[in-house]
Amino acid sequence: QKEVEQNSGPLSVPEGAIASLNCTYSDRGSQSFFWYRQYSGKSPELIMSIYSNGDKEDGRFTAQLNKASQYVSLLIRDSQPSDSATYLCAVDFGNEKLTFGTGTRLTIIP
Amino acid sequence: DGGITQSPKYLFRKEGQNVTLSCEQNLNHDAMYWYRQDPGQGLRLIYYSQIVNDFQKGDIAEGYSVSREKKESFPLTVTSAQKNPTAFYLCASSNPSDKSSYEQYFGPGTRLTVT
């Protein structure tokens, strides 16, 4: 069974701090990993893709991948109130589709 | 302006009626997907299609049907056999032939309420 696990939260982080979101997955052979941001009542928006072990940075966002430990994380630096949303982790298990976690709800406290 | 459109944004139906949700993309993507999202839940895959005239069942296909007659269009019919159809329906597309693999891009969604 291909599974993606996320802590549902809510995760509360003070404005300006670093928010750390984690995701674990069940298949060590997985190749592609994605983070989506979903505001309440809206559709998911792709914010990061990562394919290789290590870190990938894009602005205030950093995705970290550790295939040996089967986890992928998303760091948000200098958190802003506009970062308050649900963050979905998705994994390509090589079966022509993505499997999504249930999401972590993040709240940035001003 | 490339993207994915879904219509309508809100849809209300009486129990026992079939309803078709529209999804159109002009991204020239080969693959298209339908998901359902219930309050506080993740995304559950209903159907997906990798190429025109071919589609596969996802995890919760019962009570739904799809067609893929054109690359740009992937309509979803919610039939009266679907026991709990009220949900937020999301359409997505991707281009697996790209090196970006299965990056999926979502439309704005259709919120269906059945009473």
Coordinates of N, CA and C in Angstrom, one line a residue:
Chain A
Q1 N 0.8 -1.2 0.0 CA 0.0 0.0 0.0 C 0.9 1.2 0.0
K2 N 0.7 2.1 -1.0 CA 1.5 3.3 -1.1 C 0.8 4.4 -0.2
E3 N 1.6 4.9 0.7 CA 1.0 5.8 1.7 C 1.9 7.0 1.9
V4 N 1.3 8.2 2.1 CA 2.0 9.4 2.4 C 1.4 9.9 3.7
E5 N 2.2 10.2 4.7 CA 1.8 10.6 6.0 C 2.2 12.0 6.4
Q6 N 1.3 12.8 6.9 CA 1.6 14.1 7.4 C 0.9 14.3 8.7
N7 N 1.5 15.1 9.6 CA 0.8 15.5 10.8 C -0.2 16.6 10.4
S8 N -1.5 16.3 10.8 CA -2.6 17.2 10.4 C -2.5 18.6 11.0
G9 N -1.8 18.7 12.1 CA -1.7 20.0 12.8 C -3.0 20.2 13.7
P10 N -3.3 21.5 14.0 CA -2.7 22.7 13.4 C -1.3 23.0 13.9
L11 N -0.4 23.5 13.1 CA 0.9 24.0 13.5 C 0.9 25.5 13.5
S12 N 1.2 26.0 14.7 CA 1.2 27.5 14.9 C 2.6 28.0 15.0
V13 N 2.9 29.0 14.2 CA 4.3 29.5 14.2 C 4.2 31.1 14.3
P14 N 5.0 31.7 15.1 CA 5.0 33.2 15.1 C 5.5 33.8 13.8
E15 N 5.0 34.9 13.5 CA 5.4 35.6 12.3 C 6.9 35.9 12.4
G16 N 7.6 35.6 11.2 CA 9.0 35.9 11.2 C 9.9 34.6 11.5
A17 N 9.2 33.6 12.1 CA 10.0 32.4 12.5 C 10.0 31.4 11.3
I18 N 10.7 30.3 11.5 CA 10.7 29.3 10.5 C 9.6 28.2 10.7
A19 N 8.8 27.9 9.7 CA 7.8 26.9 9.8 C 8.4 25.6 9.2
S20 N 8.3 24.5 9.9 CA 8.8 23.2 9.4 C 7.7 22.2 9.2
L21 N 7.5 21.7 8.0 CA 6.5 20.8 7.7 C 7.1 19.5 7.3
N22 N 6.6 18.4 7.8 CA 7.2 17.1 7.5 C 6.2 16.1 6.8
C23 N 6.8 15.2 6.1 CA 6.0 14.2 5.3 C 6.9 12.9 5.2
T24 N 6.2 11.8 5.5 CA 6.9 10.5 5.3 C 6.1 9.7 4.3
Y25 N 6.8 8.8 3.6 CA 6.2 8.0 2.6 C 6.7 6.6 2.6
S26 N 5.9 5.7 2.0 CA 6.1 4.2 2.3 C 7.0 3.5 1.3
D27 N 7.3 4.1 0.1 CA 8.1 3.3 -0.9 C 9.4 4.0 -1.1
R28 N 10.5 3.3 -0.8 CA 11.8 3.8 -0.9 C 12.2 4.1 -2.4
G29 N 11.5 3.4 -3.3 CA 11.8 3.6 -4.8 C 11.2 4.9 -5.4
S30 N 10.5 5.6 -4.6 CA 9.8 6.8 -5.2 C 10.8 7.8 -5.7
Q31 N 10.4 8.6 -6.7 CA 11.4 9.4 -7.4 C 11.1 10.9 -7.3
S32 N 9.8 11.2 -7.2 CA 9.4 12.6 -7.4 C 8.5 13.0 -6.2
F33 N 8.7 14.2 -5.7 CA 8.0 14.7 -4.5 C 7.6 16.1 -4.7
F34 N 6.4 16.4 -4.2 CA 5.8 17.8 -4.4 C 5.2 18.3 -3.2
W35 N 5.2 19.6 -3.0 CA 4.5 20.3 -2.0 C 3.5 21.3 -2.6
Y36 N 2.3 21.2 -2.1 CA 1.2 22.1 -2.6 C 0.7 22.9 -1.4
R37 N 0.3 24.1 -1.7 CA -0.3 25.0 -0.7 C -1.8 25.2 -1.1
Q38 N -2.7 25.0 -0.1 CA -4.1 25.2 -0.3 C -4.7 26.1 0.7
Y39 N -5.1 27.3 0.2 CA -5.9 28.2 1.0 C -7.3 27.7 1.2
S40 N -7.9 28.1 2.3 CA -9.3 27.6 2.6 C -10.2 27.9 1.5
G41 N -10.9 26.9 1.0 CA -11.9 27.1 -0.1 C -11.4 27.2 -1.5
K42 N -10.0 27.1 -1.6 CA -9.4 27.2 -2.9 C -8.8 25.9 -3.3
S43 N -8.3 25.8 -4.6 CA -7.6 24.6 -5.1 C -6.1 24.6 -4.7
P44 N -5.5 23.4 -4.7 CA -4.1 23.4 -4.4 C -3.2 24.0 -5.4
E45 N -2.1 24.6 -5.0 CA -1.2 25.3 -5.8 C 0.2 24.7 -5.6
L46 N 0.8 24.3 -6.7 CA 2.2 23.7 -6.6 C 3.2 24.7 -6.2
I47 N 3.9 24.5 -5.1 CA 4.9 25.5 -4.7 C 6.4 24.9 -4.8
M48 N 6.5 23.6 -4.7 CA 7.9 23.0 -4.8 C 7.8 21.6 -5.3
S49 N 8.8 21.3 -6.1 CA 9.1 19.9 -6.6 C 10.5 19.6 -6.2
I50 N 10.7 18.3 -5.8 CA 12.1 17.9 -5.5 C 12.3 16.5 -6.0
Y51 N 13.4 16.2 -6.6 CA 13.6 14.9 -7.2 C 14.9 14.2 -6.7
S52 N 15.8 15.0 -6.1 CA 17.1 14.4 -5.7 C 17.3 14.7 -4.2
N53 N 18.1 13.8 -3.6 CA 18.4 14.0 -2.2 C 19.0 15.3 -1.9
G54 N 18.7 15.9 -0.8 CA 19.3 17.2 -0.4 C 18.3 18.3 -0.3
D55 N 18.8 19.5 -0.5 CA 17.9 20.7 -0.3 C 17.7 21.3 -1.7
K56 N 16.5 21.9 -1.8 CA 16.2 22.8 -2.9 C 15.5 24.0 -2.4
E57 N 16.1 25.2 -2.8 CA 15.6 26.4 -2.3 C 14.9 27.2 -3.4
D58 N 13.8 27.9 -3.0 CA 13.1 28.8 -3.9 C 12.5 29.9 -3.1
G59 N 13.2 31.0 -3.1 CA 12.8 32.2 -2.3 C 12.8 31.8 -0.8
R60 N 11.7 32.0 -0.1 CA 11.6 31.7 1.3 C 11.4 30.2 1.6
F61 N 11.2 29.4 0.6 CA 10.9 28.0 0.7 C 12.1 27.1 0.4
T62 N 12.3 26.1 1.3 CA 13.3 25.1 1.1 C 12.7 23.7 1.2
A63 N 12.8 22.9 0.2 CA 12.4 21.5 0.3 C 13.6 20.6 0.6
Q64 N 13.4 19.7 1.5 CA 14.5 18.8 1.9 C 14.1 17.3 1.7
L65 N 14.9 16.6 1.0 CA 14.6 15.2 0.7 C 15.6 14.2 1.2
N66 N 15.2 13.2 1.9 CA 16.1 12.1 2.4 C 15.4 10.8 2.0
K67 N 15.9 10.3 0.9 CA 15.3 9.0 0.4 C 15.6 7.8 1.3
A68 N 16.7 7.8 1.9 CA 17.1 6.7 2.8 C 16.1 6.6 4.0
S69 N 15.8 7.7 4.5 CA 14.8 7.8 5.6 C 13.4 8.0 5.2
Q70 N 13.2 8.1 3.9 CA 11.8 8.2 3.4 C 11.0 9.4 3.9
Y71 N 11.7 10.5 4.0 CA 10.9 11.7 4.4 C 11.3 12.9 3.5
V72 N 10.3 13.8 3.4 CA 10.5 15.0 2.7 C 9.9 16.1 3.5
S73 N 10.6 17.3 3.6 CA 10.2 18.3 4.5 C 10.1 19.7 3.7
L74 N 9.4 20.6 4.2 CA 9.3 21.9 3.6 C 9.5 22.9 4.8
L75 N 10.5 23.8 4.6 CA 10.8 24.9 5.5 C 10.4 26.2 4.9
I76 N 9.7 27.0 5.7 CA 9.3 28.3 5.2 C 10.0 29.3 6.2
R77 N 10.9 30.1 5.6 CA 11.6 31.1 6.4 C 10.9 32.4 6.4
D78 N 11.1 33.2 7.5 CA 10.5 34.5 7.7 C 9.0 34.4 7.4
S79 N 8.3 33.5 8.1 CA 6.9 33.2 7.9 C 6.0 34.4 8.0
Q80 N 5.1 34.5 7.1 CA 4.2 35.6 7.0 C 2.7 35.2 7.2
P81 N 1.9 36.0 7.7 CA 0.5 35.6 7.8 C -0.1 35.0 6.5
S82 N 0.3 35.5 5.4 CA -0.2 35.0 4.1 C 0.3 33.5 3.9
D83 N 1.2 33.0 4.7 CA 1.6 31.6 4.6 C 0.6 30.7 5.3
S84 N -0.3 31.2 6.0 CA -1.4 30.4 6.7 C -2.2 29.7 5.7
A85 N -2.1 28.4 5.7 CA -2.8 27.5 4.7 C -2.6 26.1 5.1
T86 N -3.2 25.2 4.3 CA -2.9 23.8 4.5 C -1.9 23.4 3.4
Y87 N -0.9 22.6 3.9 CA 0.2 22.2 3.0 C 0.1 20.7 2.7
L88 N 0.0 20.4 1.4 CA -0.2 19.0 1.0 C 1.1 18.5 0.5
C89 N 1.5 17.3 0.9 CA 2.7 16.6 0.4 C 2.2 15.5 -0.6
A90 N 2.8 15.4 -1.8 CA 2.4 14.4 -2.8 C 3.6 13.7 -3.3
V91 N 3.5 12.4 -3.5 CA 4.6 11.5 -4.0 C 4.2 10.8 -5.2
D92 N 5.1 10.7 -6.1 CA 4.9 9.9 -7.3 C 5.6 8.5 -7.0
F93 N 4.7 7.5 -6.9 CA 5.2 6.2 -6.6 C 5.5 5.4 -7.8
G94 N 5.5 6.1 -9.0 CA 5.8 5.4 -10.2 C 4.6 4.6 -10.8
N95 N 3.4 5.0 -10.4 CA 2.2 4.3 -10.9 C 1.3 5.2 -11.6
E96 N 1.9 6.2 -12.3 CA 1.2 7.1 -13.2 C 0.3 8.1 -12.5
K97 N 0.4 8.3 -11.2 CA -0.4 9.2 -10.5 C 0.3 9.7 -9.3
L98 N -0.2 10.7 -8.6 CA 0.3 11.2 -7.4 C -0.5 10.7 -6.2
T99 N 0.1 10.4 -5.1 CA -0.6 10.0 -3.9 C -0.4 11.2 -2.9
F100 N -1.5 11.7 -2.4 CA -1.4 12.9 -1.5 C -1.5 12.5 -0.1
G101 N -0.8 13.3 0.8 CA -1.1 13.2 2.2 C -2.4 14.0 2.5
T102 N -2.8 13.9 3.8 CA -4.0 14.6 4.2 C -3.8 16.1 4.5
G103 N -2.5 16.5 4.5 CA -2.2 17.9 4.7 C -1.9 18.3 6.1
T104 N -1.1 19.4 6.3 CA -0.9 20.0 7.6 C -1.4 21.4 7.5
R105 N -2.2 21.7 8.5 CA -2.7 23.1 8.6 C -1.8 24.0 9.3
L106 N -1.3 25.0 8.7 CA -0.3 26.0 9.3 C -1.0 27.3 9.5
T107 N -0.8 27.8 10.7 CA -1.2 29.1 11.1 C -0.1 30.0 11.5
I108 N 0.1 31.1 10.9 CA 1.2 32.1 11.3 C 0.5 33.1 12.2
I109 N 1.1 33.3 13.4 CA 0.5 34.2 14.4 C 1.2 35.5 14.3
P110 N 0.5 36.6 14.0 CA 1.1 37.9 13.9 C 1.7 38.4 15.2
Chain B
D1 N -3.5 32.9 -22.3 CA -3.4 32.7 -20.9 C -3.7 31.2 -20.6
G2 N -2.6 30.4 -20.4 CA -2.8 29.0 -20.2 C -3.3 28.6 -18.9
G3 N -4.1 27.6 -18.8 CA -4.6 27.1 -17.5 C -5.7 26.1 -17.6
I4 N -6.3 25.8 -16.5 CA -7.3 24.8 -16.4 C -8.6 25.5 -15.9
T5 N -9.7 25.3 -16.6 CA -10.9 25.9 -16.1 C -11.9 24.8 -15.8
Q6 N -12.7 25.0 -14.7 CA -13.7 24.1 -14.3 C -15.0 25.0 -14.2
S7 N -16.1 24.4 -14.6 CA -17.3 25.1 -14.5 C -18.4 24.1 -14.1
P8 N -19.5 24.6 -13.4 CA -19.5 25.9 -12.7 C -18.7 25.8 -11.4
K9 N -18.6 27.0 -10.8 CA -17.9 27.0 -9.5 C -18.7 26.4 -8.4
Y10 N -20.0 26.6 -8.4 CA -20.9 26.0 -7.4 C -22.0 25.4 -8.2
L11 N -22.5 24.2 -7.7 CA -23.5 23.4 -8.4 C -24.4 22.8 -7.4
F12 N -25.7 22.9 -7.6 CA -26.7 22.4 -6.6 C -27.6 21.4 -7.4
R13 N -27.8 20.2 -6.9 CA -28.6 19.2 -7.5 C -29.5 18.5 -6.5
K14 N -30.6 18.0 -7.0 CA -31.4 17.2 -6.2 C -30.9 15.7 -6.2
E15 N -31.1 15.0 -5.1 CA -30.7 13.6 -5.0 C -31.4 12.8 -6.1
G16 N -30.7 11.9 -6.7 CA -31.2 11.1 -7.8 C -30.9 11.6 -9.2
Q17 N -30.4 12.8 -9.3 CA -30.1 13.4 -10.6 C -28.6 13.2 -10.9
N18 N -28.3 12.9 -12.2 CA -26.9 12.8 -12.7 C -26.5 14.3 -12.9
V19 N -25.2 14.5 -12.7 CA -24.7 15.9 -13.0 C -23.3 15.8 -13.6
T20 N -23.0 16.6 -14.6 CA -21.7 16.6 -15.3 C -20.9 17.8 -14.9
L21 N -19.6 17.6 -14.5 CA -18.7 18.7 -14.2 C -17.7 18.8 -15.3
S22 N -17.5 20.1 -15.7 CA -16.7 20.3 -16.8 C -15.2 20.6 -16.4
C23 N -14.3 20.1 -17.2 CA -12.8 20.5 -17.0 C -12.2 20.6 -18.4
E24 N -11.6 21.8 -18.6 CA -10.9 22.1 -19.9 C -9.5 22.6 -19.6
Q25 N -8.5 22.2 -20.4 CA -7.2 22.7 -20.2 C -6.6 23.1 -21.5
N26 N -5.8 24.2 -21.5 CA -5.1 24.6 -22.8 C -3.6 24.6 -22.6
L27 N -3.2 23.7 -21.7 CA -1.7 23.6 -21.4 C -1.1 22.6 -22.3
N28 N -1.9 21.9 -23.2 CA -1.4 20.9 -24.0 C -0.8 19.7 -23.2
H29 N -1.4 19.5 -22.0 CA -1.0 18.4 -21.2 C -1.7 17.1 -21.7
D30 N -0.9 16.0 -21.6 CA -1.5 14.7 -22.0 C -2.4 14.1 -20.9
A31 N -2.0 14.2 -19.6 CA -2.7 13.6 -18.6 C -3.7 14.5 -17.8
M32 N -4.8 13.9 -17.4 CA -5.8 14.7 -16.7 C -6.4 13.8 -15.6
Y33 N -6.8 14.5 -14.5 CA -7.2 13.8 -13.3 C -8.4 14.4 -12.6
W34 N -9.2 13.6 -12.0 CA -10.3 14.1 -11.1 C -10.1 13.6 -9.7
Y35 N -10.2 14.6 -8.8 CA -10.1 14.3 -7.4 C -11.4 14.8 -6.7
R36 N -11.6 14.2 -5.5 CA -12.7 14.6 -4.6 C -12.0 15.0 -3.3
Q37 N -12.5 16.1 -2.7 CA -12.0 16.5 -1.4 C -13.2 16.8 -0.5
D38 N -13.2 16.2 0.7 CA -14.2 16.4 1.7 C -13.6 17.3 2.8
P39 N -14.5 18.0 3.5 CA -14.0 18.9 4.5 C -12.9 18.3 5.5
G40 N -11.8 18.9 5.6 CA -10.7 18.4 6.5 C -10.0 17.2 6.0
Q41 N -10.3 16.8 4.7 CA -9.7 15.6 4.2 C -8.7 15.9 3.1
G42 N -7.9 14.9 2.8 CA -6.9 15.1 1.6 C -7.7 14.8 0.3
L43 N -6.9 14.7 -0.7 CA -7.4 14.5 -2.1 C -7.6 13.0 -2.4
R44 N -8.7 12.6 -2.9 CA -8.9 11.2 -3.3 C -9.1 11.1 -4.8
L45 N -8.4 10.2 -5.4 CA -8.4 10.2 -6.9 C -9.7 9.4 -7.4
I46 N -10.4 10.0 -8.3 CA -11.6 9.3 -8.8 C -11.3 8.6 -10.1
Y47 N -10.8 9.3 -11.1 CA -10.4 8.8 -12.4 C -9.2 9.6 -12.9
Y48 N -8.5 8.9 -13.8 CA -7.4 9.7 -14.5 C -7.2 9.1 -15.9
S49 N -6.6 10.0 -16.7 CA -6.5 9.6 -18.1 C -5.1 10.1 -18.6
Q50 N -4.3 9.2 -19.2 CA -3.0 9.5 -19.6 C -3.0 10.0 -21.1
I51 N -4.0 9.5 -21.9 CA -4.1 9.8 -23.3 C -5.5 9.9 -23.7
V52 N -5.8 10.5 -24.8 CA -7.1 10.6 -25.4 C -7.7 9.2 -25.6
N53 N -9.0 9.0 -25.3 CA -9.8 7.8 -25.5 C -9.3 6.7 -24.6
D54 N -8.6 7.0 -23.5 CA -8.2 6.0 -22.5 C -8.3 6.6 -21.1
F55 N -8.8 5.9 -20.1 CA -8.8 6.4 -18.8 C -8.9 5.2 -17.8
Q56 N -8.5 5.4 -16.6 CA -8.4 4.4 -15.5 C -9.1 4.8 -14.3
K57 N -9.6 3.9 -13.6 CA -10.3 4.1 -12.3 C -9.2 4.5 -11.2
G58 N -9.6 5.4 -10.4 CA -8.7 5.8 -9.3 C -9.2 5.0 -8.0
D59 N -9.1 5.6 -6.9 CA -9.3 4.9 -5.6 C -10.8 4.8 -5.3
I60 N -11.6 5.8 -5.8 CA -13.0 5.9 -5.4 C -13.9 6.1 -6.7
A61 N -13.8 5.3 -7.7 CA -14.5 5.5 -9.0 C -16.0 5.1 -8.9
E62 N -16.4 4.4 -7.9 CA -17.8 3.9 -7.9 C -18.8 5.1 -7.9
G63 N -19.8 5.1 -8.8 CA -20.7 6.2 -8.8 C -20.3 7.3 -9.7
Y64 N -19.2 7.2 -10.4 CA -18.7 8.3 -11.3 C -18.4 7.7 -12.6
S65 N -18.5 8.6 -13.7 CA -18.0 8.1 -15.0 C -17.3 9.3 -15.7
V66 N -16.4 9.0 -16.6 CA -15.7 10.0 -17.3 C -15.6 9.7 -18.8
S67 N -15.2 10.7 -19.6 CA -14.8 10.4 -21.0 C -13.6 11.3 -21.3
R68 N -12.9 10.9 -22.4 CA -11.7 11.7 -22.8 C -11.7 11.6 -24.3
E69 N -12.6 12.4 -24.9 CA -12.7 12.4 -26.4 C -11.8 13.4 -27.0
K70 N -11.4 14.4 -26.3 CA -10.4 15.4 -26.7 C -9.3 15.6 -25.7
K71 N -8.2 15.9 -26.2 CA -7.0 16.1 -25.3 C -7.3 17.2 -24.2
E72 N -8.1 18.2 -24.6 CA -8.3 19.4 -23.8 C -9.4 19.2 -22.7
S73 N -10.2 18.1 -22.9 CA -11.4 18.1 -22.1 C -11.5 16.7 -21.3
F74 N -12.0 16.8 -20.1 CA -12.1 15.5 -19.3 C -13.3 15.7 -18.4
P75 N -14.5 15.6 -18.9 CA -15.7 15.8 -18.0 C -16.0 14.6 -17.1
L76 N -16.5 15.0 -15.9 CA -16.8 14.0 -14.9 C -18.3 14.0 -14.7
T77 N -18.9 12.8 -14.8 CA -20.4 12.7 -14.4 C -20.5 12.0 -13.1
V78 N -21.2 12.7 -12.2 CA -21.6 12.2 -10.9 C -23.0 11.6 -11.0
T79 N -23.0 10.3 -10.9 CA -24.3 9.6 -11.2 C -25.1 9.5 -9.9
S80 N -26.4 9.1 -10.0 CA -27.2 8.9 -8.9 C -26.8 7.7 -8.0
A81 N -25.9 6.9 -8.5 CA -25.4 5.8 -7.8 C -24.3 6.2 -6.7
Q82 N -23.8 7.4 -6.8 CA -22.8 7.9 -5.9 C -23.6 8.2 -4.6
K83 N -23.2 7.5 -3.5 CA -24.0 7.6 -2.3 C -23.9 8.9 -1.5
N84 N -22.7 9.6 -1.6 CA -22.5 10.8 -0.9 C -21.8 11.8 -1.8
P85 N -22.5 12.4 -2.8 CA -21.8 13.2 -3.8 C -21.4 14.6 -3.4
T86 N -21.9 15.1 -2.3 CA -21.6 16.5 -1.9 C -20.1 16.5 -1.5
A87 N -19.4 17.4 -2.2 CA -17.9 17.5 -2.0 C -17.4 18.6 -2.9
F88 N -16.1 18.8 -2.8 CA -15.3 19.8 -3.6 C -14.6 18.9 -4.6
Y89 N -14.9 19.2 -5.9 CA -14.3 18.4 -7.0 C -13.2 19.2 -7.7
L90 N -12.0 18.5 -7.8 CA -10.9 19.2 -8.4 C -10.4 18.4 -9.6
C91 N -10.1 19.2 -10.7 CA -9.5 18.6 -11.9 C -8.1 19.1 -12.0
A92 N -7.2 18.2 -12.5 CA -5.8 18.5 -12.6 C -5.3 18.0 -13.9
S93 N -4.1 18.5 -14.3 CA -3.5 18.0 -15.5 C -2.0 18.0 -15.3
S94 N -1.3 17.2 -16.1 CA 0.2 17.1 -16.0 C 0.7 16.6 -17.4
N95 N 2.0 16.7 -17.5 CA 2.6 16.3 -18.8 C 3.7 15.3 -18.5
P96 N 3.4 14.1 -18.3 CA 4.4 13.1 -17.9 C 5.6 12.9 -18.8
S97 N 5.4 13.3 -20.1 CA 6.5 13.2 -21.0 C 7.6 14.2 -20.8
D98 N 7.3 15.3 -20.0 CA 8.3 16.2 -19.6 C 9.2 15.7 -18.5
K99 N 10.4 16.2 -18.4 CA 11.3 15.7 -17.3 C 10.7 16.1 -15.9
S100 N 9.7 17.0 -15.9 CA 9.1 17.4 -14.7 C 8.1 16.4 -14.2
S101 N 8.0 15.3 -14.9 CA 7.3 14.1 -14.4 C 5.8 14.5 -14.1
Y102 N 5.4 14.1 -12.9 CA 4.0 14.2 -12.6 C 3.6 15.4 -11.9
E103 N 4.3 16.6 -12.1 CA 3.8 17.8 -11.5 C 2.4 18.1 -12.0
Q104 N 1.5 18.2 -11.1 CA 0.1 18.4 -11.5 C -0.3 19.8 -11.2
Y105 N -1.2 20.3 -12.1 CA -1.7 21.7 -11.9 C -3.2 21.6 -11.8
F106 N -3.8 22.3 -10.9 CA -5.2 22.2 -10.6 C -6.0 23.3 -11.1
G107 N -7.2 23.0 -11.5 CA -8.2 24.0 -11.8 C -8.8 24.6 -10.5
P108 N -9.7 25.5 -10.6 CA -10.3 26.2 -9.4 C -11.2 25.4 -8.6
G109 N -11.7 24.3 -9.2 CA -12.6 23.4 -8.4 C -14.1 23.7 -8.6
T110 N -14.9 22.7 -8.4 CA -16.4 22.8 -8.4 C -16.9 22.3 -7.1
R111 N -17.7 23.1 -6.4 CA -18.3 22.7 -5.2 C -19.7 22.2 -5.4
L112 N -19.9 20.9 -5.3 CA -21.2 20.3 -5.6 C -22.0 20.0 -4.3
T113 N -23.2 20.4 -4.3 CA -24.1 20.2 -3.1 C -25.3 19.4 -3.6
V114 N -25.6 18.3 -3.1 CA -26.7 17.5 -3.4 C -27.6 17.3 -2.2
T115 N -28.9 17.7 -2.4 CA -29.8 17.7 -1.3 C -31.0 16.8 -1.6

